[in-house]
Amino acid sequence: MENPPLASLSLTHVHYNPADRISYLCAWLALVPQGLCVIYATLIWSNREIEIMLMFAGQMACEAFNWILKRLIKEERPREMHGKGYGMPSSHAQFVVFFSVTLTLFLLFRHVPHPTETHTPFSFFQRFILSVLALISAAAVAVSRIYLNYHTPKQVLVGCLAGAVCAVVWFGITTYLRKSGWVEWILETELARLFRVRDLVIQEDLVDSGWARWVERRRKRQPTLQVQAKKTR
């Protein structure tokens, strides 16, 4: 065909009212799940932390659960909306609530960072504030789906509930995997060793990862750098 019909890749296609600034903001909030997937992929590739891999696995399981729920309930979206497919429960709401609740549970109950010579980790209160901000951000994304008429309030509430339940259940599963030694067993496999999978984020902040080693290396190089500086004068 010389002029075949074109299709739209609607992965990030969001309708909003250009005359409404709040609607414009909500359109950007609709891209948060895609942004979180990019963050997941970046952290997994760069840090190889098994905790992040487990969190992403739970996130994908939560998405699969949403897919099943939509096809079981088969509730349509609001009449005035522009989206396609079933609306119950909201996948956006379920996605961001799973992420924020899982992050909250990790920060408050599993993450126990140890201070180093070069870094003082966040206190429990600071981690609590981060958790609250994550939950508020999730709420903003959920409300945006109602504002843009992609979902009814009930569909968003059910999505939030499903995401929270999935997060709590998955946190319990990963806690069992840790206590029963399954995580340690995975880390000892040849595949985990091949891809340099590690488990440091429980006791070490991501921002401090490798920083202490870098400071120590710079400290050892300091005399050599001073000698080189004197020679160039």
XYZ file of C-alpha atoms in Angstrom:
233
model
C 0.000 0.000 0.000
C 1.325 3.430 -0.923
C -0.506 5.259 1.876
C -1.287 2.715 4.616
C -3.519 3.864 7.518
C -1.504 5.048 10.504
C -2.077 3.987 14.104
C -1.340 5.885 17.302
C 0.974 4.477 19.981
C -1.219 5.469 22.912
C 1.077 4.393 25.758
C 1.421 7.997 26.934
C -1.579 9.485 25.128
C -3.547 11.578 27.660
C -6.510 13.871 26.959
C -6.768 17.079 28.983
C -8.326 20.525 28.795
C -5.654 22.940 27.472
C -7.521 25.886 29.003
C -7.326 24.339 32.475
C -3.938 24.426 34.229
C -4.993 21.778 36.739
C -6.014 19.519 33.880
C -2.594 20.087 32.314
C -0.891 19.138 35.591
C -3.066 16.027 35.860
C -1.979 15.011 32.367
C 1.633 15.029 33.541
C 0.712 13.110 36.687
C -0.723 10.406 34.432
C 2.851 9.718 33.269
C 4.102 8.898 36.781
C 3.782 5.077 36.366
C 5.883 5.195 33.194
C 8.424 7.361 34.983
C 8.574 4.923 37.901
C 9.223 2.047 35.491
C 12.190 3.991 34.076
C 13.457 4.559 37.631
C 13.066 0.866 38.428
C 15.026 -0.145 35.330
C 17.761 2.431 35.987
C 18.242 1.427 39.631
C 18.195 -2.291 38.862
C 20.796 -1.900 36.119
C 23.055 0.506 38.003
C 22.834 -0.879 41.549
C 21.889 -4.552 41.064
C 20.082 -4.486 44.438
C 17.887 -7.517 45.073
C 15.517 -5.432 47.227
C 14.710 -3.224 44.232
C 14.297 -6.309 42.045
C 11.860 -7.785 44.564
C 9.924 -4.521 44.686
C 9.696 -4.397 40.897
C 8.558 -8.041 40.777
C 5.781 -7.170 43.217
C 4.883 -4.128 41.133
C 4.467 -6.275 38.034
C 2.427 -8.841 39.973
C 0.188 -6.002 41.138
C -0.271 -4.903 37.515
C -1.194 -8.461 36.516
C -3.722 -8.550 39.357
C -5.237 -5.293 38.068
C -5.514 -6.775 34.565
C -7.385 -9.768 35.971
C -9.698 -7.638 38.132
C -10.681 -5.433 35.199
C -11.690 -8.410 33.109
C -13.583 -10.013 35.958
C -15.522 -6.906 36.997
C -15.925 -5.431 33.478
C -17.094 -2.022 34.662
C -17.035 0.720 32.053
C -15.304 4.051 32.465
C -17.250 7.319 32.923
C -19.368 8.238 29.895
C -17.589 11.558 29.385
C -14.108 10.043 29.426
C -11.739 9.513 26.483
C -9.910 6.361 27.550
C -10.331 2.809 26.353
C -10.918 -0.470 28.150
C -12.522 -1.216 31.479
C -12.209 1.221 34.373
C -12.584 -0.872 37.529
C -10.182 -0.682 39.282
C -7.959 2.230 38.225
C -4.580 0.842 37.177
C -2.870 4.191 37.772
C -4.171 4.397 41.333
C -3.262 0.787 42.035
C 0.241 1.229 40.589
C 1.219 4.351 42.530
C -0.367 3.208 45.804
C 1.511 -0.100 45.625
C 4.741 1.805 45.050
C 4.202 4.367 47.813
C 2.981 1.855 50.419
C 5.812 -0.585 49.624
C 8.347 2.254 49.844
C 6.818 3.345 53.165
C 6.993 -0.163 54.618
C 10.599 -0.481 53.458
C 11.713 2.868 54.868
C 9.996 2.434 58.241
C 10.372 -1.283 58.950
C 13.175 -2.811 56.863
C 15.677 -0.066 56.069
C 18.151 0.328 58.955
C 21.065 2.327 57.490
C 24.329 2.454 59.396
C 26.324 5.718 59.614
C 29.749 5.825 57.985
C 32.720 8.169 58.211
C 31.467 10.120 55.209
C 27.693 9.918 55.516
C 24.984 10.269 58.151
C 21.850 8.434 56.975
C 18.320 9.766 57.320
C 16.791 9.433 60.760
C 13.542 7.556 61.332
C 11.664 10.877 61.398
C 13.178 11.921 58.059
C 12.252 8.557 56.551
C 8.738 9.051 57.925
C 8.501 12.434 56.171
C 9.661 10.838 52.903
C 6.989 8.179 53.321
C 4.292 10.808 53.834
C 5.447 12.662 50.712
C 5.316 9.423 48.718
C 1.756 8.753 49.901
C 0.685 12.320 49.096
C 2.177 12.002 45.611
C 0.262 8.759 45.079
C -2.940 10.462 46.193
C -2.319 13.280 43.702
C -1.969 10.786 40.834
C -5.115 8.958 41.944
C -7.167 12.171 42.150
C -5.901 13.242 38.725
C -7.607 10.218 37.169
C -10.937 11.457 38.504
C -10.258 15.045 37.431
C -9.487 13.946 33.871
C -12.667 11.813 33.805
C -10.773 8.609 33.127
C -12.238 6.943 36.220
C -15.067 7.341 38.709
C -14.237 7.972 42.385
C -15.259 4.384 43.196
C -12.904 2.977 40.572
C -10.028 5.028 41.966
C -10.794 4.063 45.576
C -10.908 0.375 44.682
C -7.620 0.778 42.806
C -6.041 2.408 45.869
C -7.329 -0.373 48.113
C -6.092 -3.090 45.753
C -2.663 -1.444 45.526
C -2.379 -1.123 49.318
C -3.434 -4.741 49.894
C -0.958 -5.976 47.270
C 1.816 -3.921 48.893
C 1.160 -5.307 52.382
C 0.881 -8.893 51.114
C 4.044 -8.580 49.018
C 5.963 -7.029 51.918
C 4.929 -10.021 54.039
C 6.059 -12.438 51.325
C 9.458 -10.778 50.931
C 9.868 -10.687 54.724
C 9.299 -14.443 54.792
C 11.757 -14.942 51.914
C 14.388 -13.049 53.889
C 13.803 -14.764 57.234
C 13.637 -18.240 55.702
C 16.940 -17.755 53.856
C 15.582 -17.786 50.306
C 17.048 -14.371 49.499
C 20.483 -15.496 50.710
C 20.146 -18.654 48.615
C 19.316 -16.587 45.526
C 22.327 -14.351 46.121
C 24.602 -17.411 46.207
C 23.453 -18.746 42.830
C 25.723 -18.545 39.806
C 23.248 -16.303 37.977
C 23.190 -13.777 40.819
C 26.976 -13.782 40.984
C 27.197 -13.385 37.211
C 25.053 -10.233 37.289
C 26.662 -8.923 40.511
C 23.378 -8.928 42.450
C 23.831 -7.598 45.987
C 21.873 -6.757 49.119
C 23.336 -3.583 50.589
C 20.403 -1.152 50.519
C 18.976 -2.629 53.732
C 21.838 -1.140 55.727
C 23.308 1.345 53.268
C 21.728 4.382 51.626
C 21.742 4.373 47.843
C 23.256 7.877 47.858
C 26.191 6.521 49.913
C 26.744 3.457 47.752
C 30.417 3.403 46.829
C 31.039 6.923 48.215
C 33.122 5.719 51.171
C 35.353 3.704 48.843
C 35.744 6.747 46.584
C 36.741 8.993 49.506
C 39.255 6.423 50.709
C 40.748 6.146 47.228
C 41.043 9.937 46.997
C 42.683 10.005 50.421
C 45.313 7.487 49.329
C 45.952 9.429 46.119
C 46.275 12.784 47.922
C 50.071 12.649 48.468
C 50.607 11.744 44.800
C 48.322 14.568 43.692
C 50.210 17.055 45.889
C 53.545 15.986 44.401
C 52.173 16.369 40.883
C 50.819 19.816 41.763
C 54.253 20.958 42.995
C 55.920 19.734 39.811
C 53.546 21.733 37.635
C 54.219 24.991 39.498
